[in-house]
Short mmCIF file of C-alpha atoms in Angstrom, two decimals:
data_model
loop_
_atom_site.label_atom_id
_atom_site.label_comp_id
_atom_site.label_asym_id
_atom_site.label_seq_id
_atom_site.Cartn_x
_atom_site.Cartn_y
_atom_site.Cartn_z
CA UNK A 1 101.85 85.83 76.92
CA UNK A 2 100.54 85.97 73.26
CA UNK A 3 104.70 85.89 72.20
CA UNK A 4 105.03 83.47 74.86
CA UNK A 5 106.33 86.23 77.22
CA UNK A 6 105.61 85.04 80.91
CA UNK A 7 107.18 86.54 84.24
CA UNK A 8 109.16 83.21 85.24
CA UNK A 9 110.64 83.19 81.86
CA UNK A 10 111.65 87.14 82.24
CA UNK A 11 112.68 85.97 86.25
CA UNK A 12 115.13 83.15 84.56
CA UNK A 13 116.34 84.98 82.02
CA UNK A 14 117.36 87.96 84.07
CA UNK A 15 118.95 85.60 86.84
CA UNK A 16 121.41 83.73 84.24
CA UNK A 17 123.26 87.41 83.92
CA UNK A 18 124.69 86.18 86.62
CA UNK A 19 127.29 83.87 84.94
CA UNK A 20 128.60 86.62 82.68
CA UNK A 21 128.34 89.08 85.10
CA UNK A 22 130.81 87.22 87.43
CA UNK A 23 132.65 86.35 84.44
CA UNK A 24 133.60 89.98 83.29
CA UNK A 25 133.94 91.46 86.80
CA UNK A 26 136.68 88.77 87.48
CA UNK A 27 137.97 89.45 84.07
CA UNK A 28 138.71 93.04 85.89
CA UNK A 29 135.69 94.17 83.45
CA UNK A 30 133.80 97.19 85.13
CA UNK A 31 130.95 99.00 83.50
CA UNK A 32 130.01 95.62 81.88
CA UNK A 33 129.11 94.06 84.75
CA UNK A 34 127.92 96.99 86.76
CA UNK A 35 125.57 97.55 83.65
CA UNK A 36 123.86 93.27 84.24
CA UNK A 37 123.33 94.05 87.41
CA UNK A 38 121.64 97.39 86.60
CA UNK A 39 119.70 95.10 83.98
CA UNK A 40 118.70 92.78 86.51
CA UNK A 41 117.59 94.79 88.99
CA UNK A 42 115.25 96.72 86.06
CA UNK A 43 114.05 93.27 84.70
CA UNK A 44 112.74 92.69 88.45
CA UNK A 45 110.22 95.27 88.35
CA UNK A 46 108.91 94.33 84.13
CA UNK A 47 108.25 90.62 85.40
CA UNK A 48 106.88 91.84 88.91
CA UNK A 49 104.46 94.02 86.26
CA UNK A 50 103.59 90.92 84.02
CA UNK A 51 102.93 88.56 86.95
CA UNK A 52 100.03 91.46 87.78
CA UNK A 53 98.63 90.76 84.76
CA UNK A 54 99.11 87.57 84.60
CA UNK A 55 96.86 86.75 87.60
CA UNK A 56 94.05 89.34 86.38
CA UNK A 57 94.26 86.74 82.99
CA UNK A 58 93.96 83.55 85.44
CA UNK A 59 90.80 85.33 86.88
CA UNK A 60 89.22 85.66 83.80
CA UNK A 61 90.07 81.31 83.27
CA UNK A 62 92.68 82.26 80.58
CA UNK A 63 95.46 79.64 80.30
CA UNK A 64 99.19 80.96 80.61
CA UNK A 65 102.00 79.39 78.39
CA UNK A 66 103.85 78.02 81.40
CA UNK A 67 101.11 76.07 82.98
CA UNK A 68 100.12 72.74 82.89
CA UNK A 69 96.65 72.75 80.61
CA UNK A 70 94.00 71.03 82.33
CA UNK A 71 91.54 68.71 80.70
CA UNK A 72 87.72 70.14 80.34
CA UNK A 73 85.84 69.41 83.38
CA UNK A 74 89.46 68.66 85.90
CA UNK A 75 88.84 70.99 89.30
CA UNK A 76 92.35 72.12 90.94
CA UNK A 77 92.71 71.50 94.40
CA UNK A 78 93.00 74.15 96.97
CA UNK A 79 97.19 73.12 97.45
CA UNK A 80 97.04 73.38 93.44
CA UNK A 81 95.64 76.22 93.24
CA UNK A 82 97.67 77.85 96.25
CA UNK A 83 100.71 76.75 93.98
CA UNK A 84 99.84 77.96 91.04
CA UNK A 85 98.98 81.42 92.91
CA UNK A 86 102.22 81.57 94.96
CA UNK A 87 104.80 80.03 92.75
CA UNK A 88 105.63 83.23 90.66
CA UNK A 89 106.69 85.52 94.01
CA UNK A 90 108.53 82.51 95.62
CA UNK A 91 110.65 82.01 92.31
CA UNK A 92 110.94 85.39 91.69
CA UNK A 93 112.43 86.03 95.39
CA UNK A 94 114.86 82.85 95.03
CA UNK A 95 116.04 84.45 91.39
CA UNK A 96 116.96 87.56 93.17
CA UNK A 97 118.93 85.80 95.68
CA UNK A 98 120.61 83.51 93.21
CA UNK A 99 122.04 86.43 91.60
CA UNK A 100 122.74 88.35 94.53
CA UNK A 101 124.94 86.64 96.37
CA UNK A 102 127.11 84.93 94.17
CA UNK A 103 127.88 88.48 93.12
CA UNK A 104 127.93 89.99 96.69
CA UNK A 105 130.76 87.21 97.19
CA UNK A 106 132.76 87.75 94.29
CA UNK A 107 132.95 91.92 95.51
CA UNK A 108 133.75 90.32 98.88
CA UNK A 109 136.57 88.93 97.27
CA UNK A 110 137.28 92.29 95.23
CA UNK A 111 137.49 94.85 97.84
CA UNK A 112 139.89 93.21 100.18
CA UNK A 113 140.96 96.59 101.42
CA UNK A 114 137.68 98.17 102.67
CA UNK A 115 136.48 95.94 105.47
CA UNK A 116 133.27 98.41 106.48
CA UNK A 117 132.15 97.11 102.74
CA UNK A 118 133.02 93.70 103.05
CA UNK A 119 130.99 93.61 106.39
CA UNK A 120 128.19 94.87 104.48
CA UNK A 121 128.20 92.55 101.96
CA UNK A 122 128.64 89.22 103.94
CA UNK A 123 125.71 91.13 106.27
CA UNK A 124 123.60 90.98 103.06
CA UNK A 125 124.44 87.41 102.14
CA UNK A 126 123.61 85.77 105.72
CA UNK A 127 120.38 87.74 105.36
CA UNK A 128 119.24 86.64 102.33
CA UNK A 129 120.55 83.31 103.25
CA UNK A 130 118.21 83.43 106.00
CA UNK A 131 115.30 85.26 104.03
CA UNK A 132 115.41 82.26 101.07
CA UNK A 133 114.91 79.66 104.23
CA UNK A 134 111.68 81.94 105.15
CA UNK A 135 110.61 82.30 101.87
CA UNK A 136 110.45 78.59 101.33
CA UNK A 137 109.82 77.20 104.79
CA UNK A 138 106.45 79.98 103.77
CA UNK A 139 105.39 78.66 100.45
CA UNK A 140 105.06 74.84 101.27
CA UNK A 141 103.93 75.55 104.28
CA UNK A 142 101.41 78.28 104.09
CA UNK A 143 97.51 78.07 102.34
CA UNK A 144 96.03 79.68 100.12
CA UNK A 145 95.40 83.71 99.86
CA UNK A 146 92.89 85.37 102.33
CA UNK A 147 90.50 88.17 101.60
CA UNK A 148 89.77 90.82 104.36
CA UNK A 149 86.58 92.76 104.34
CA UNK A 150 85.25 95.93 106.20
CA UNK A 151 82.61 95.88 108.52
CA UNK A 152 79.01 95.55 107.11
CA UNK A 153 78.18 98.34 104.98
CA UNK A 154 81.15 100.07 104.94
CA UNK A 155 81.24 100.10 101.54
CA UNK A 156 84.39 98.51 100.50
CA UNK A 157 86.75 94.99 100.58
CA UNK A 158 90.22 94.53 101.16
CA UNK A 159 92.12 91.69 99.37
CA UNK A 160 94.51 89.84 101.53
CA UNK A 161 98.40 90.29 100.22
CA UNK A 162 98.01 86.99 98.16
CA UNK A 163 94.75 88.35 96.79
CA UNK A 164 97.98 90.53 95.18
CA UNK A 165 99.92 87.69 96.73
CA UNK A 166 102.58 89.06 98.49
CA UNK A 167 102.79 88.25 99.65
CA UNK A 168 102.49 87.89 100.43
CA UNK A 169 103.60 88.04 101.53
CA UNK A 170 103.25 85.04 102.53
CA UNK A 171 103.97 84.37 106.07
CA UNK A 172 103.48 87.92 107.63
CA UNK A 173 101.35 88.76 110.61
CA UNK A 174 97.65 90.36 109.78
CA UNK A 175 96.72 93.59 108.22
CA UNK A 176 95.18 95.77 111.23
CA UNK A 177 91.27 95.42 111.04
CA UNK A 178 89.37 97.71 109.12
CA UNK A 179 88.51 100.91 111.84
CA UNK A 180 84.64 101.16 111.06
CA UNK A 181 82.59 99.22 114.33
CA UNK A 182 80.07 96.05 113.42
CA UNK A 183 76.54 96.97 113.16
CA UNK A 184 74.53 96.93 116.44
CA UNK A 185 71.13 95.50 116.33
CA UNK A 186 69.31 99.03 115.56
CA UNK A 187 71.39 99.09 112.52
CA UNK A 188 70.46 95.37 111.09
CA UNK A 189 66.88 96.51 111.97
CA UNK A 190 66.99 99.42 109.75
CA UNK A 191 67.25 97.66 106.80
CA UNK A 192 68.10 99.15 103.22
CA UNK A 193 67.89 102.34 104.29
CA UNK A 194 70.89 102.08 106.60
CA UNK A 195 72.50 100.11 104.02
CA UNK A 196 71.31 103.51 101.45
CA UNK A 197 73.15 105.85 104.00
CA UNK A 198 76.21 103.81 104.79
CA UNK A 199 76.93 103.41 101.12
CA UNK A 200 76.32 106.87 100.43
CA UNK A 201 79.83 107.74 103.02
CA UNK A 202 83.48 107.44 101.26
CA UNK A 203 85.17 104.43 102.39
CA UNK A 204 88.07 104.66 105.11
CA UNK A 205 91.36 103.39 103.90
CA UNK A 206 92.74 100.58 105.34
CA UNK A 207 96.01 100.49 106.65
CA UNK A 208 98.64 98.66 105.03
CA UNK A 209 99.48 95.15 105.98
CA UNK A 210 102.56 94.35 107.38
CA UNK A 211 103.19 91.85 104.66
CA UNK A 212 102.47 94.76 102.00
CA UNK A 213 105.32 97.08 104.44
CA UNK A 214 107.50 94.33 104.42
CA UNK A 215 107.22 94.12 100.80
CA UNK A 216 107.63 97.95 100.18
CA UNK A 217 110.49 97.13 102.77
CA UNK A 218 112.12 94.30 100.66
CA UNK A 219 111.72 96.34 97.23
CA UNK A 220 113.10 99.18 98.38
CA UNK A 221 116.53 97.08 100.30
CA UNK A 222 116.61 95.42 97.05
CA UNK A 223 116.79 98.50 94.66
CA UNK A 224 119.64 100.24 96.92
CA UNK A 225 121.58 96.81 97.52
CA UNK A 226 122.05 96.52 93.82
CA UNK A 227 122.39 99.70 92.56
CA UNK A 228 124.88 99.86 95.11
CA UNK A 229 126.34 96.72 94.05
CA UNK A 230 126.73 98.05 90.75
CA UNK A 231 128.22 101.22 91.30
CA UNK A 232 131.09 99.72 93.82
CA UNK A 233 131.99 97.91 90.55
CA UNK A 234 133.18 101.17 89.34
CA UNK A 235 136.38 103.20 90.11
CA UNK A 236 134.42 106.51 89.59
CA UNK A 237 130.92 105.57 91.72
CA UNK A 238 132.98 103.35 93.96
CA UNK A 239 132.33 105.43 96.94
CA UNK A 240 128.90 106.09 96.45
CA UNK A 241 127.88 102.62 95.90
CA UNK A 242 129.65 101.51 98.85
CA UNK A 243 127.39 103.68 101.10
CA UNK A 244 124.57 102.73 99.35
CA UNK A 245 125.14 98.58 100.18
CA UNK A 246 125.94 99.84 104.26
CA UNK A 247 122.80 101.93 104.24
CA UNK A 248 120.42 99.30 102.81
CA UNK A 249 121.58 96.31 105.39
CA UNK A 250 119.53 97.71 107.89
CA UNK A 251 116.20 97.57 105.47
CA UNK A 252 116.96 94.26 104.60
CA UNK A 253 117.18 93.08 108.17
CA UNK A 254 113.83 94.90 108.94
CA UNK A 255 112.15 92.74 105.54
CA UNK A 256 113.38 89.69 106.88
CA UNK A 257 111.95 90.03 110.14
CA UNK A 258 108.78 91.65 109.14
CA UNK A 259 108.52 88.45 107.09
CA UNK A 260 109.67 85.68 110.00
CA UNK A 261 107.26 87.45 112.23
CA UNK A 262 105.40 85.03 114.24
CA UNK A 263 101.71 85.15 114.82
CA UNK A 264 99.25 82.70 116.23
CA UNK A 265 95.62 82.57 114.69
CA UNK A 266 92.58 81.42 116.83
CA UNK A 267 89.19 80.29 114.72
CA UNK A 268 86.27 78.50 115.91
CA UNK A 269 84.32 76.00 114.06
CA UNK A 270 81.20 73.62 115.64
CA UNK A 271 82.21 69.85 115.73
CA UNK A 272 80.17 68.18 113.67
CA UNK A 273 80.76 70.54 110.82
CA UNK A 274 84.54 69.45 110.63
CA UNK A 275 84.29 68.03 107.01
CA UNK A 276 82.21 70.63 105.74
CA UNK A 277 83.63 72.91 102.61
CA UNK A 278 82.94 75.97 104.18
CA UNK A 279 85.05 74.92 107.11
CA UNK A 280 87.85 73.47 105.48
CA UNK A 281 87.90 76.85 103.24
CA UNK A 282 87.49 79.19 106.96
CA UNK A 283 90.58 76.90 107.98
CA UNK A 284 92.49 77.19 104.98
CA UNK A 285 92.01 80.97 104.90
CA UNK A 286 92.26 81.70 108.39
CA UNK A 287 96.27 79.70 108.48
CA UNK A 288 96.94 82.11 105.76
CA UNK A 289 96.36 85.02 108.47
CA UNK A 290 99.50 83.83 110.29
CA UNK A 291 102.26 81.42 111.51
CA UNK A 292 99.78 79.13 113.50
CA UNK A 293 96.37 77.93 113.71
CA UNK A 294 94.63 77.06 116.69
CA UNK A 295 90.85 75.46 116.24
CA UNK A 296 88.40 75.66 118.83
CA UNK A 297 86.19 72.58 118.32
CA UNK A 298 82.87 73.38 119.71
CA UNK A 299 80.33 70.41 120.82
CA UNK A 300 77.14 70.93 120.30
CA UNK A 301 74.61 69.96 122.97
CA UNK A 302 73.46 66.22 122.29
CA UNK A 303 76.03 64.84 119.89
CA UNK A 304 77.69 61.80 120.83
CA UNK A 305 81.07 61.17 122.15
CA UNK A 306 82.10 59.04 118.98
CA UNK A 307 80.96 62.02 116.63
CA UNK A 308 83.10 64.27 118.50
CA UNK A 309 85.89 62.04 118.76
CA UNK A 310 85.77 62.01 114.98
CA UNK A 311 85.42 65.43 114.63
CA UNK A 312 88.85 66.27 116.82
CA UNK A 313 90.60 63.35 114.65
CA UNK A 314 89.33 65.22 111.46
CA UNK A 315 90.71 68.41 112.60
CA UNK A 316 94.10 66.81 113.87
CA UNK A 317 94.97 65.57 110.43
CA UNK A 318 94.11 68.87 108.50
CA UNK A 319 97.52 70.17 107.12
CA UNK A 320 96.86 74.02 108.03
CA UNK A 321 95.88 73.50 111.73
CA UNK A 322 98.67 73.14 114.28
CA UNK A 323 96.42 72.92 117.50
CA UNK A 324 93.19 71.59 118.31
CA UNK A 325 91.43 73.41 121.78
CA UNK A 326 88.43 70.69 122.87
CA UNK A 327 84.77 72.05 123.76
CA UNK A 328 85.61 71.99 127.64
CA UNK A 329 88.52 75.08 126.83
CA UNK A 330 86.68 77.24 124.78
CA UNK A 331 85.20 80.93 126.43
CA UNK A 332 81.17 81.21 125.27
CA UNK A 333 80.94 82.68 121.74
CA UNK A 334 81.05 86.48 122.70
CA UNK A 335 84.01 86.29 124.36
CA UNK A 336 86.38 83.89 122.19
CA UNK A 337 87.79 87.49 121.77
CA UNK A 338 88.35 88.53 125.31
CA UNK A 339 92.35 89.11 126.96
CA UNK A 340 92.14 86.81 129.38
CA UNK A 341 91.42 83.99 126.95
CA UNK A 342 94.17 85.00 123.94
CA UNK A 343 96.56 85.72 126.72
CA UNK A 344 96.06 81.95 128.12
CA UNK A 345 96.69 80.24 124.90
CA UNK A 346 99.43 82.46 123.22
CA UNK A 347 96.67 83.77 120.42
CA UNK A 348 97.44 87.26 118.57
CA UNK A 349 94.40 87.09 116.84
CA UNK A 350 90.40 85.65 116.16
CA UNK A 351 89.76 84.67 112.75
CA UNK A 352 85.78 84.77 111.66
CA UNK A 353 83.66 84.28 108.83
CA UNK A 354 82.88 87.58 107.92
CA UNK A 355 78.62 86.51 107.93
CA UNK A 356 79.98 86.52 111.18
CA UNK A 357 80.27 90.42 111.53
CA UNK A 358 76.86 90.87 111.35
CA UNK A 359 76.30 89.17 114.74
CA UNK A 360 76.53 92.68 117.22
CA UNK A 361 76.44 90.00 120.21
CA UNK A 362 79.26 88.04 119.34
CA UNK A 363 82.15 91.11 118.08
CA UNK A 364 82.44 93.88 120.20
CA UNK A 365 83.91 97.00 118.64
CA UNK A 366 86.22 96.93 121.34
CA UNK A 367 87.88 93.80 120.36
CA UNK A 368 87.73 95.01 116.32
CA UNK A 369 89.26 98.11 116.85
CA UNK A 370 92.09 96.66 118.79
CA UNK A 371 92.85 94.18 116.24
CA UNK A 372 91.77 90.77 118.03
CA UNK A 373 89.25 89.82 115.79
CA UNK A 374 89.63 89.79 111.78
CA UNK A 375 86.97 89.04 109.21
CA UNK A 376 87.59 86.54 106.68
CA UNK A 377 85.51 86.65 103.66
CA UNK A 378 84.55 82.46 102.33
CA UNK A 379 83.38 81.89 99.17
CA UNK A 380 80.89 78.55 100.50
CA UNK A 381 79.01 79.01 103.13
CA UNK A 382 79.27 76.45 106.41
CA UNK A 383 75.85 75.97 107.03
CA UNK A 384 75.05 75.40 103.49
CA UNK A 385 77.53 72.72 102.51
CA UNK A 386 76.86 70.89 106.28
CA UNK A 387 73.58 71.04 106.34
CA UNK A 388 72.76 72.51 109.95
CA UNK A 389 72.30 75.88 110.97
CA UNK A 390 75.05 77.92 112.55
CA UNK A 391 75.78 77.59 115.87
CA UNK A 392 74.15 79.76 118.69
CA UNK A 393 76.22 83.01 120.10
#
């Protein structure tokens, strides 16, 4: 960034190879275009390295060349934020695409003669068709990146695919919980001591995220498809690089629907505490966890119809929640994890705050270890910014 060297300006200039790369190859040129595309496709990986340090420089508050400056004392907004976070992978996705398949078409054109190629190519092109409408339907539709954390005292945090943003992976079902069980109340008794011993034990990996495997996915069908392209450009590698672009269809039809995968979040908030910034950040984070949000709006005992009223109208016009479940629905606290409940709604899985975790009563390690409840780590705490206390289990 100090030569004024970002990733979007690598991503653009890598992704305009693609008018003299169509150029030459209709020309009847070979090696010079099979040698952009190589180009490209090594390009992809130097910005993808940049843009990693480019967001450990935007933790530290430094200001990036290709940003907006902001006047001293201006606070972004979470969808400002979330843009400035996301932007980089969703243009650097829709540059890969833009070069792709213009080329993919023009080798459609090429190869008349080999039809188990052709069918391989115009299989890539619907696909990434298809993946670009994901991609964006995902980034101005989705919040904000998530953070995951392990069980109390285990030791160790998980950032959310965004937190590297994938991802994020943006759009993908959950990352399977962490393995280690909540505390029970024996172990919240014991104090620092416990806390001593659990620290003292190595961490268990998490698993990876099915937005980080459709990501390893995606690179992986990207880096064959090309390579591939490239070589089919050439009498000598012709062969080769026509296997190459068959073999990687079916990896970039298991990206795309590891990405379109469709999963319905469940959180649960108390009523009155609609408006506070610890609940708007749970809701933002826990919409990030999937394709839907439902909210459980929980009335507490005594407040007044009109409050609640309020309270469900609040909710209804927040842009990351999809459903609203009134008080009379909702299962009592320990159980807003149970089957019977999910199953009657269509919810995959319970988001919570991870201060949550701590409560033995209200997570069972049952429910953890089979993936129905997920922690989600907020950075303002309910209770602090509404000015009540948390609700009962």
């Amino acid at each position: 960034a100090r030569w004024g060297i970002t990733a979007n300006r690598i991503t653009t200039a890598r992704s305009t190879l693609v008018v003299p790369t169509l150029a030459l190859f209709s020309q009847g040129y070979t090696l010079a275009p099979a040698s952009l595309v190589v180009i490209n496709v090594t390009f992809d990986y130097v910005d993808g390295a940049v843009a990693r340090w480019e967001q450990e420089q935007r933790r530290k508050g430094a200001q990036l060349p290709d940003e907006d400056p902001l006047s001293p004392g201006v606070l972004l907004s979470a969808q400002a934020a979330r843009t400035r976070a996301t932007w980089g992978a969703y243009y650097d996705a829709i540059a890969d695409k833009a070069f792709a398949i213009p080329v993919w078409m023009c080798c459609f054109q090429a190869f008349p003669d080999a039809p188990l190629l052709q069918a391989a190519l115009l299989s890539h092109v619907a696909i990434e068709g298809y993946s670009c409408f994901v991609r964006t339907k995902a980034f101005f539709r989705e919040p904000s990146p998530y953070s995951w954390v392990h069980a109390a005292g285990s030791g160790a945090a998980i950032s959310g695919a965004d937190g590297a943003v994938a991802a994020v992976a943006q759009g993908s079902g959950p990352p399977a919980p962490p393995p280690p069980p909540p505390p029970t109340t024996s172990d919240v008794a014991a104090g620092p001591k416990a806390d001593q011993q659990a620290a003292a034990q190595p961490a268990q990996a998490a698993p990876l995220s099915s937005s980080v495997v459709a990501g390893i996915v995606g690179k992986t069908k990207q880096f064959l498809a090309m390579l591939g392209t490239a070589m089919i450009m050439v009498p000598m590698t012709h062969t080769v690089g026509s296997a190459l672009v068959c073999v990687s269809v079916p990896l970039a039809l298991a990206s795309v629907l590891q990405k379109s995968r469709s999963t319905t979040v469940y959180t649960e908030i108390p009523a009155e505490e609609a408006l506070a910034a610890g609940t708007l950040e749970l809701l933002e984070q826990s919409r990030g966890l999937g394709s839907k949000l439902v909210v459980g709006a929980r009335r507490r005992t005594g407040q007044s119809s009109e409050s609640y009223a309020a309270a469900l109208a609040a909710l209804r016009l927040h842009p990351s929640v999809d459903y609203v479940l009134p008080s009379e629905h909702l299962p009592p606290p320990g159980a807003r994890a149970e089957p019977a409940f999910l199953q009657r709604f269509g919810l995959d899985i319970v988001a919570v705050p991870s201060s949550d975790t701590f409560e033995a009563v209200d997570i069972a390690p049952a429910d953890w270890k089979a993936g129905r409840i997920v922690p989600v780590r907020l950075s303002v705490s309910r209770a602090a910014t509404s000015g009540s206390a948390p609700p009962a289990a």
